[in-house]
Short mmCIF file of C-alpha atoms in Angstrom, two decimals:
data_model
loop_
_atom_site.label_atom_id
_atom_site.label_comp_id
_atom_site.label_asym_id
_atom_site.label_seq_id
_atom_site.Cartn_x
_atom_site.Cartn_y
_atom_site.Cartn_z
CA MET A 1 -11.71 14.81 12.58
CA ILE A 2 -10.77 13.47 9.16
CA ALA A 3 -11.55 14.98 5.75
CA GLU A 4 -14.15 17.46 7.02
CA ASN A 5 -15.99 18.04 3.74
CA ALA A 6 -15.81 14.48 2.49
CA ASP A 7 -18.90 12.44 1.66
CA LEU A 8 -18.48 8.68 2.02
CA GLN A 9 -21.45 8.17 -0.33
CA THR A 10 -19.57 9.62 -3.30
CA ASP A 11 -15.87 10.06 -2.54
CA LEU A 12 -14.58 6.55 -3.11
CA SER A 13 -13.87 5.67 -6.73
CA ARG A 14 -15.61 2.32 -6.47
CA TYR A 15 -17.84 0.52 -3.94
CA ARG A 16 -19.05 -3.02 -3.45
CA VAL A 17 -22.59 -3.68 -2.27
CA PHE A 18 -23.38 -6.93 -0.43
CA ARG A 19 -26.92 -8.14 0.32
CA ASN A 20 -27.38 -10.79 3.02
CA GLY A 21 -23.66 -11.26 2.91
CA GLU A 22 -23.48 -11.93 -0.84
CA PHE A 23 -21.82 -9.62 -3.34
CA ALA A 24 -24.56 -7.87 -5.31
CA GLU A 25 -22.95 -5.12 -7.40
CA GLU A 26 -20.00 -2.80 -7.80
CA VAL A 27 -20.87 0.88 -8.18
CA SER A 28 -19.20 4.30 -8.17
CA ASP A 29 -21.80 6.09 -6.05
CA ILE A 30 -23.90 4.76 -3.14
CA ARG A 31 -26.36 7.59 -2.55
CA GLU A 32 -29.26 5.43 -3.68
CA TYR A 33 -28.25 2.65 -1.24
CA TRP A 34 -27.77 4.89 1.77
CA ARG A 35 -29.80 4.28 4.94
CA SER A 36 -29.79 6.50 8.00
CA ASP A 37 -28.97 3.52 10.23
CA LEU A 38 -25.72 2.67 8.43
CA VAL A 39 -22.49 3.11 10.38
CA CYS A 40 -19.16 3.70 8.61
CA PHE A 41 -15.71 2.48 9.62
CA LEU A 42 -12.48 3.84 8.18
CA ILE A 43 -9.49 1.57 8.70
CA GLY A 44 -5.86 1.92 7.63
CA CYS A 45 -4.18 0.69 4.46
CA THR A 46 -0.64 -0.25 3.51
CA ASN A 47 -0.80 2.53 0.86
CA THR A 48 -0.15 4.93 3.73
CA PHE A 49 3.49 3.87 4.23
CA GLU A 50 4.37 3.46 0.55
CA GLY A 51 5.69 7.01 0.45
CA ALA A 52 8.10 6.23 3.29
CA LEU A 53 9.24 3.04 1.53
CA VAL A 54 9.87 4.85 -1.74
CA ALA A 55 11.76 7.60 0.14
CA ALA A 56 14.02 4.83 1.53
CA ASN A 57 14.68 3.61 -2.04
CA VAL A 58 12.66 0.42 -1.57
CA ARG A 59 11.66 -0.96 -4.93
CA LEU A 60 7.88 -1.37 -5.11
CA ARG A 61 6.96 -3.18 -8.30
CA HIS A 62 3.24 -2.45 -8.18
CA ILE A 63 4.12 1.25 -8.35
CA GLU A 64 6.67 0.74 -11.14
CA GLU A 65 4.18 -1.42 -13.03
CA GLN A 66 1.13 0.72 -12.12
CA SER A 67 -0.80 -2.34 -10.95
CA ASN A 68 -2.81 -3.26 -7.86
CA PRO A 69 -0.98 -5.62 -5.47
CA PRO A 70 -2.45 -9.11 -5.24
CA VAL A 71 -4.73 -9.79 -2.26
CA PHE A 72 -5.30 -13.26 -0.81
CA VAL A 73 -7.70 -14.90 1.65
CA THR A 74 -5.48 -16.85 4.06
CA ASN A 75 -6.14 -19.84 6.33
CA ILE A 76 -5.40 -17.69 9.41
CA ALA A 77 -8.52 -17.37 11.58
CA CYS A 78 -9.21 -13.89 12.92
CA GLU A 79 -10.22 -13.47 16.55
CA SER A 80 -14.02 -13.82 16.57
CA ALA A 81 -16.36 -11.21 18.08
CA GLY A 82 -20.04 -12.21 18.30
CA ALA A 83 -21.43 -12.88 14.83
CA PHE A 84 -18.19 -11.75 13.22
CA THR A 85 -15.79 -14.53 12.34
CA GLY A 86 -13.60 -15.36 9.37
CA PRO A 87 -10.14 -15.58 7.87
CA MET A 88 -7.51 -12.86 7.63
CA VAL A 89 -7.04 -11.34 4.18
CA VAL A 90 -3.56 -10.14 3.23
CA SER A 91 -1.92 -8.08 0.51
CA MET A 92 1.45 -9.13 -0.91
CA LEU A 93 4.35 -6.99 -2.05
CA PRO A 94 7.46 -8.63 -3.59
CA ILE A 95 10.47 -7.14 -1.80
CA LEU A 96 14.19 -7.50 -2.59
CA SER A 97 15.91 -9.78 -0.04
CA ARG A 98 18.30 -7.04 0.98
CA GLN A 99 15.44 -4.60 1.60
CA VAL A 100 13.09 -6.82 3.63
CA ALA A 101 14.50 -5.69 7.00
CA ASP A 102 14.11 -2.02 6.02
CA VAL A 103 10.55 -2.69 4.89
CA VAL A 104 9.69 -4.34 8.22
CA ARG A 105 11.13 -1.48 10.24
CA ILE A 106 9.57 1.30 8.15
CA SER A 107 6.09 -0.25 7.90
CA GLY A 108 6.28 -1.09 11.61
CA ARG A 109 6.25 2.64 12.34
CA TYR A 110 2.68 2.79 10.98
CA PRO A 111 0.61 0.56 13.31
CA LYS A 112 -2.60 2.40 12.28
CA ALA A 113 -1.92 1.41 8.64
CA HIS A 114 -1.49 -2.36 9.33
CA GLY A 115 2.07 -1.88 10.60
CA ALA A 116 4.72 -4.57 10.15
CA PRO A 117 4.14 -7.62 7.91
CA ILE A 118 2.36 -10.59 9.46
CA HIS A 119 4.19 -13.18 7.33
CA ILE A 120 7.34 -13.23 5.18
CA GLY A 121 8.07 -15.96 2.61
CA ASN A 122 6.39 -19.39 2.40
CA PRO A 123 2.94 -18.43 1.06
CA GLN A 124 1.75 -22.06 1.22
CA ALA A 125 2.06 -21.97 5.02
CA ILE A 126 -0.92 -19.60 5.19
CA GLY A 127 -2.91 -21.30 2.45
CA ILE A 128 -1.86 -19.02 -0.40
CA ASP A 129 -1.10 -19.89 -4.02
CA LEU A 130 0.69 -16.80 -5.39
CA ASP A 131 -0.57 -17.62 -8.88
CA LYS A 132 -4.21 -17.29 -7.75
CA PRO A 133 -4.89 -13.95 -6.08
CA ASP A 134 -8.44 -13.54 -4.73
CA PHE A 135 -8.37 -9.80 -5.54
CA GLY A 136 -5.96 -7.39 -7.20
CA GLU A 137 -3.58 -8.49 -9.92
CA LEU A 138 -1.24 -11.43 -10.34
CA MET A 139 2.35 -10.48 -9.53
CA SER A 140 5.08 -13.07 -10.11
CA LEU A 141 8.20 -13.03 -7.99
CA LYS A 142 11.45 -12.10 -9.67
CA ILE A 143 14.87 -13.44 -8.72
CA ASP A 144 15.93 -12.11 -5.32
CA GLU A 145 12.41 -11.09 -4.27
CA VAL A 146 10.60 -12.41 -1.21
CA PRO A 147 6.80 -12.31 -0.84
CA VAL A 148 5.92 -10.08 2.11
CA PHE A 149 2.36 -10.16 3.47
CA TRP A 150 0.42 -7.50 5.37
CA ALA A 151 -3.00 -7.62 6.99
CA CYS A 152 -5.46 -6.07 4.52
CA GLY A 153 -8.55 -3.89 4.85
CA VAL A 154 -10.49 -6.40 2.76
CA THR A 155 -10.55 -8.67 5.86
CA PRO A 156 -13.73 -7.14 7.35
CA GLN A 157 -15.52 -7.64 4.01
CA ILE A 158 -14.97 -11.39 4.24
CA VAL A 159 -15.83 -11.44 7.92
CA ALA A 160 -18.97 -9.33 7.57
CA ARG A 161 -20.13 -11.52 4.72
CA ASN A 162 -20.19 -14.45 7.15
CA ALA A 163 -22.50 -12.46 9.45
CA HIS A 164 -25.09 -12.00 6.65
CA PRO A 165 -26.10 -8.37 7.26
CA ASP A 166 -29.11 -7.14 5.17
CA ILE A 167 -26.89 -4.67 3.44
CA MET A 168 -23.20 -3.94 3.63
CA ILE A 169 -21.24 -1.50 1.47
CA THR A 170 -17.45 -1.54 1.26
CA HIS A 171 -14.72 -0.02 -0.82
CA ALA A 172 -13.85 -2.14 -3.83
CA PRO A 173 -10.38 -3.70 -3.42
CA GLY A 174 -7.82 -1.11 -4.51
CA HIS A 175 -10.35 1.74 -4.34
CA THR A 176 -9.86 3.05 -0.81
CA PHE A 177 -10.96 6.35 0.66
CA VAL A 178 -8.17 8.93 0.47
CA ALA A 179 -8.14 11.11 3.58
CA ASP A 180 -6.64 14.56 4.11
CA TRP A 181 -4.11 13.45 6.73
CA PRO A 182 -0.55 13.58 5.35
CA ASP A 183 0.94 10.08 5.59
CA ASN A 184 3.70 11.23 7.94
CA THR A 185 1.12 12.12 10.61
CA LEU A 186 0.67 8.35 11.07
CA ASP A 187 4.44 7.74 11.40
CA GLU A 188 4.96 6.78 15.05
CA ALA A 189 8.77 6.69 14.80
CA MET B 1 35.61 -0.70 30.38
CA ILE B 2 34.62 -4.26 29.63
CA ALA B 3 35.40 -7.39 31.68
CA GLU B 4 38.00 -5.76 33.92
CA ASN B 5 39.83 -8.92 34.98
CA ALA B 6 39.60 -10.72 31.67
CA ASP B 7 42.67 -11.89 29.76
CA LEU B 8 42.21 -12.14 26.00
CA GLN B 9 45.17 -14.56 25.83
CA THR B 10 43.26 -17.25 27.76
CA ASP B 11 39.58 -16.42 28.10
CA LEU B 12 38.24 -17.51 24.74
CA SER B 13 37.50 -21.23 24.46
CA ARG B 14 39.21 -21.53 21.09
CA TYR B 15 41.44 -19.32 18.88
CA ARG B 16 42.60 -19.42 15.29
CA VAL B 17 46.16 -18.38 14.42
CA PHE B 18 46.91 -17.08 10.91
CA ARG B 19 50.45 -16.57 9.57
CA ASN B 20 50.90 -14.31 6.53
CA GLY B 21 47.16 -14.49 6.11
CA GLU B 22 46.96 -18.28 6.03
CA PHE B 23 45.29 -20.36 8.73
CA ALA B 24 48.05 -22.07 10.75
CA GLU B 25 46.48 -23.66 13.82
CA GLU B 26 43.53 -23.70 16.20
CA VAL B 27 44.45 -23.49 19.89
CA SER B 28 42.82 -22.90 23.29
CA ASP B 29 45.46 -20.53 24.69
CA ILE B 30 47.55 -17.89 22.88
CA ARG B 31 50.06 -16.86 25.55
CA GLU B 32 52.94 -18.33 23.58
CA TYR B 33 51.89 -16.38 20.45
CA TRP B 34 51.48 -13.05 22.20
CA ARG B 35 53.50 -10.02 21.07
CA SER B 36 53.51 -6.66 22.76
CA ASP B 37 52.68 -4.92 19.46
CA LEU B 38 49.42 -6.82 18.95
CA VAL B 39 46.19 -4.81 19.10
CA CYS B 40 42.85 -6.44 19.99
CA PHE B 41 39.42 -5.62 18.67
CA LEU B 42 36.18 -6.80 20.26
CA ILE B 43 33.17 -6.63 17.96
CA GLY B 44 29.55 -7.60 18.54
CA CYS B 45 27.83 -10.91 17.86
CA THR B 46 24.27 -11.98 17.12
CA ASN B 47 24.43 -14.13 20.27
CA THR B 48 23.81 -10.91 22.18
CA PHE B 49 20.19 -10.57 21.08
CA GLU B 50 19.26 -14.24 21.27
CA GLY B 51 17.96 -13.76 24.81
CA ALA B 52 15.58 -11.05 23.61
CA LEU B 53 14.40 -13.29 20.75
CA VAL B 54 13.75 -16.23 23.08
CA ALA B 55 11.92 -13.90 25.50
CA ALA B 56 9.63 -12.97 22.55
CA ASN B 57 8.94 -16.69 21.93
CA VAL B 58 10.92 -16.76 18.69
CA ARG B 59 11.89 -20.31 17.85
CA LEU B 60 15.68 -20.58 17.45
CA ARG B 61 16.57 -24.03 16.17
CA HIS B 62 20.29 -23.84 16.86
CA ILE B 63 19.44 -23.39 20.55
CA GLU B 64 16.88 -26.21 20.50
CA GLU B 65 19.33 -28.43 18.66
CA GLN B 66 22.41 -27.23 20.58
CA SER B 67 24.32 -26.57 17.38
CA ASN B 68 26.34 -23.68 15.94
CA PRO B 69 24.50 -21.72 13.24
CA PRO B 70 25.93 -22.05 9.74
CA VAL B 71 28.21 -19.24 8.57
CA PHE B 72 28.76 -18.36 4.91
CA VAL B 73 31.16 -16.23 2.87
CA THR B 74 28.94 -14.15 0.57
CA ASN B 75 29.58 -12.42 -2.74
CA ILE B 76 28.87 -9.02 -1.12
CA ALA B 77 32.00 -6.84 -1.18
CA CYS B 78 32.73 -4.94 2.03
CA GLU B 79 33.77 -1.30 1.85
CA SER B 80 37.56 -1.35 1.46
CA ALA B 81 39.96 0.52 3.77
CA GLY B 82 43.62 0.56 2.73
CA ALA B 83 44.98 -2.97 2.61
CA PHE B 84 41.75 -4.35 4.01
CA THR B 85 39.31 -5.65 1.43
CA GLY B 86 37.11 -8.71 1.12
CA PRO B 87 33.63 -10.21 1.17
CA MET B 88 31.03 -10.00 3.92
CA VAL B 89 30.55 -13.14 5.98
CA VAL B 90 27.09 -13.87 7.34
CA SER B 91 25.46 -16.21 9.83
CA MET B 92 22.06 -17.75 9.06
CA LEU B 93 19.17 -18.51 11.39
CA PRO B 94 16.05 -20.27 10.05
CA ILE B 95 13.05 -18.24 11.24
CA LEU B 96 9.33 -19.05 11.05
CA SER B 97 7.61 -16.90 8.41
CA ARG B 98 5.23 -15.42 10.97
CA GLN B 99 8.13 -14.44 13.25
CA VAL B 100 10.47 -12.80 10.70
CA ALA B 101 9.08 -9.29 11.29
CA ASP B 102 9.51 -9.67 15.07
CA VAL B 103 13.06 -10.91 14.57
CA VAL B 104 13.92 -7.91 12.39
CA ARG B 105 12.52 -5.45 14.89
CA ILE B 106 14.11 -7.07 17.96
CA SER B 107 17.56 -7.60 16.45
CA GLY B 108 17.40 -4.08 15.01
CA ARG B 109 17.47 -2.76 18.58
CA TYR B 110 21.06 -4.08 18.91
CA PRO B 111 23.10 -2.17 16.30
CA LYS B 112 26.30 -2.91 18.28
CA ALA B 113 25.62 -6.66 17.90
CA HIS B 114 25.15 -6.59 14.09
CA GLY B 115 21.59 -5.23 14.37
CA ALA B 116 18.90 -6.09 11.81
CA PRO B 117 19.43 -8.79 9.15
CA ILE B 118 21.18 -7.75 5.96
CA HIS B 119 19.34 -10.26 3.76
CA ILE B 120 16.17 -12.37 4.08
CA GLY B 121 15.39 -15.34 1.81
CA ASN B 122 17.04 -16.13 -1.55
CA PRO B 123 20.50 -17.31 -0.42
CA GLN B 124 21.66 -17.76 -4.04
CA ALA B 125 21.37 -13.99 -4.56
CA ILE B 126 24.38 -13.46 -2.28
CA GLY B 127 26.33 -16.45 -3.54
CA ILE B 128 25.29 -18.88 -0.80
CA ASP B 129 24.48 -22.58 -1.06
CA LEU B 130 22.71 -23.42 2.21
CA ASP B 131 23.95 -27.01 1.96
CA LYS B 132 27.58 -25.86 2.07
CA PRO B 133 28.33 -23.67 5.09
CA ASP B 134 31.88 -22.31 5.24
CA PHE B 135 31.85 -22.48 9.05
CA GLY B 136 29.44 -23.73 11.72
CA GLU B 137 27.05 -26.58 11.11
CA LEU B 138 24.68 -27.44 8.28
CA MET B 139 21.10 -26.48 9.12
CA SER B 140 18.34 -27.44 6.69
CA LEU B 141 15.22 -25.33 6.39
CA LYS B 142 11.98 -26.80 7.64
CA ILE B 143 8.56 -26.06 6.17
CA ASP B 144 7.53 -22.48 6.96
CA GLU B 145 11.05 -21.31 7.78
CA VAL B 146 12.89 -18.52 5.96
CA PRO B 147 16.69 -18.17 5.96
CA VAL B 148 17.61 -14.90 7.68
CA PHE B 149 21.17 -13.59 7.34
CA TRP B 150 23.15 -11.31 9.64
CA ALA B 151 26.57 -9.73 9.24
CA CYS B 152 29.03 -11.96 11.14
CA GLY B 153 32.15 -11.31 13.23
CA VAL B 154 34.05 -13.77 11.04
CA THR B 155 34.11 -11.07 8.32
CA PRO B 156 37.32 -9.39 9.55
CA GLN B 157 39.09 -12.77 9.56
CA ILE B 158 38.50 -13.14 5.84
CA VAL B 159 39.37 -9.51 5.19
CA ALA B 160 42.55 -9.53 7.29
CA ARG B 161 43.65 -12.71 5.58
CA ASN B 162 43.71 -10.77 2.29
CA ALA B 163 46.06 -8.20 3.89
CA HIS B 164 48.65 -10.92 4.77
CA PRO B 165 49.67 -9.74 8.24
CA ASP B 166 52.68 -11.64 9.76
CA ILE B 167 50.48 -12.94 12.49
CA MET B 168 46.78 -12.61 13.20
CA ILE B 169 44.85 -14.32 15.97
CA THR B 170 41.06 -14.51 16.00
CA HIS B 171 38.32 -16.31 17.89
CA ALA B 172 37.42 -19.61 16.28
CA PRO B 173 33.94 -19.43 14.72
CA GLY B 174 31.39 -20.11 17.47
CA HIS B 175 33.96 -19.47 20.24
CA THR B 176 33.48 -15.78 20.97
CA PHE B 177 34.65 -13.81 23.99
CA VAL B 178 31.88 -13.55 26.59
CA ALA B 179 31.89 -10.12 28.23
CA ASP B 180 30.43 -9.03 31.55
CA TRP B 181 27.92 -6.61 30.05
CA PRO B 182 24.34 -7.91 30.45
CA ASP B 183 22.81 -8.24 26.97
CA ASN B 184 20.08 -5.72 27.74
CA THR B 185 22.68 -2.94 28.16
CA LEU B 186 23.10 -3.11 24.37
CA ASP B 187 19.33 -2.87 23.75
CA GLU B 188 18.82 0.58 22.20
CA ALA B 189 15.02 0.35 22.17
#
């Protein structure tokens, strides 16, 4: 059981509504869109292991700069399942070269929150131009930083869009549901 | 006990002899240099975890190309101890971006064989020009590869040289002592 008294119709700070697979509007409350046949999925987020990274003195610029990390649609095809097919979406954090190994090992302890990075360096190899994020905010690399990419919870939004459901409601990028599980309960170390 | 019947005077394929800290000669047998007051140290090598990397389908170009990985003297200062002071030496393996996280996690299971990488990407940040290895062979990066750097057993050679011992004998880079411990006995997973 997660967040016993939570209400998914009101407790995210921002939602996106898609009709027939197309983005329709972004709202802060979905009570008027709710249907009794809707099913909700809660999936993990890299935010979960940020506390562990900060505790290990990893420099996280999006926290220092109070911004949302950039999110990119890649050219990596997800495994298809029935009507659901599409590319993997990733978030990027710039990490100091000397801290990349620590970041891999710490995030790898959180497989329910995307776990270890899926790609490190060479954004062009997965169809990404770092100067053109699809969501989130532009973040330029500084000297001695490497772009590190994690699977992102925005992926199912892109995939579901391809399946053209009548209605689909998601969190807006960067506006996830915050549960009542302490982050260390997901640490599988 | 390691390699019970081994003889460190003959069982490496190549040795380097240093006099007063300066390289004097490279030989394949050190019986004539041996002194009863010499003390030997055996330290780990990244070679130890290569089998585990290959078993995980990590592409290792120096194995494919039958070459010795490039080795570089960095600008990272080691912790000093008495007369012993000097820079860290690293080896470099080019790793596919999508395999870097696996490589970190697998090599990290072998802390007695240098363990996880100390630096990933951005060679210039640790004073390295990839086109100018100090030892080993030049290895250019291919598209979608990232340079991954590990602490290297050549480090004590550089450090001891600064301490000017009368005589010092080391393995020649790439010509390590092969023990009789199976590599998986060092896997701390």
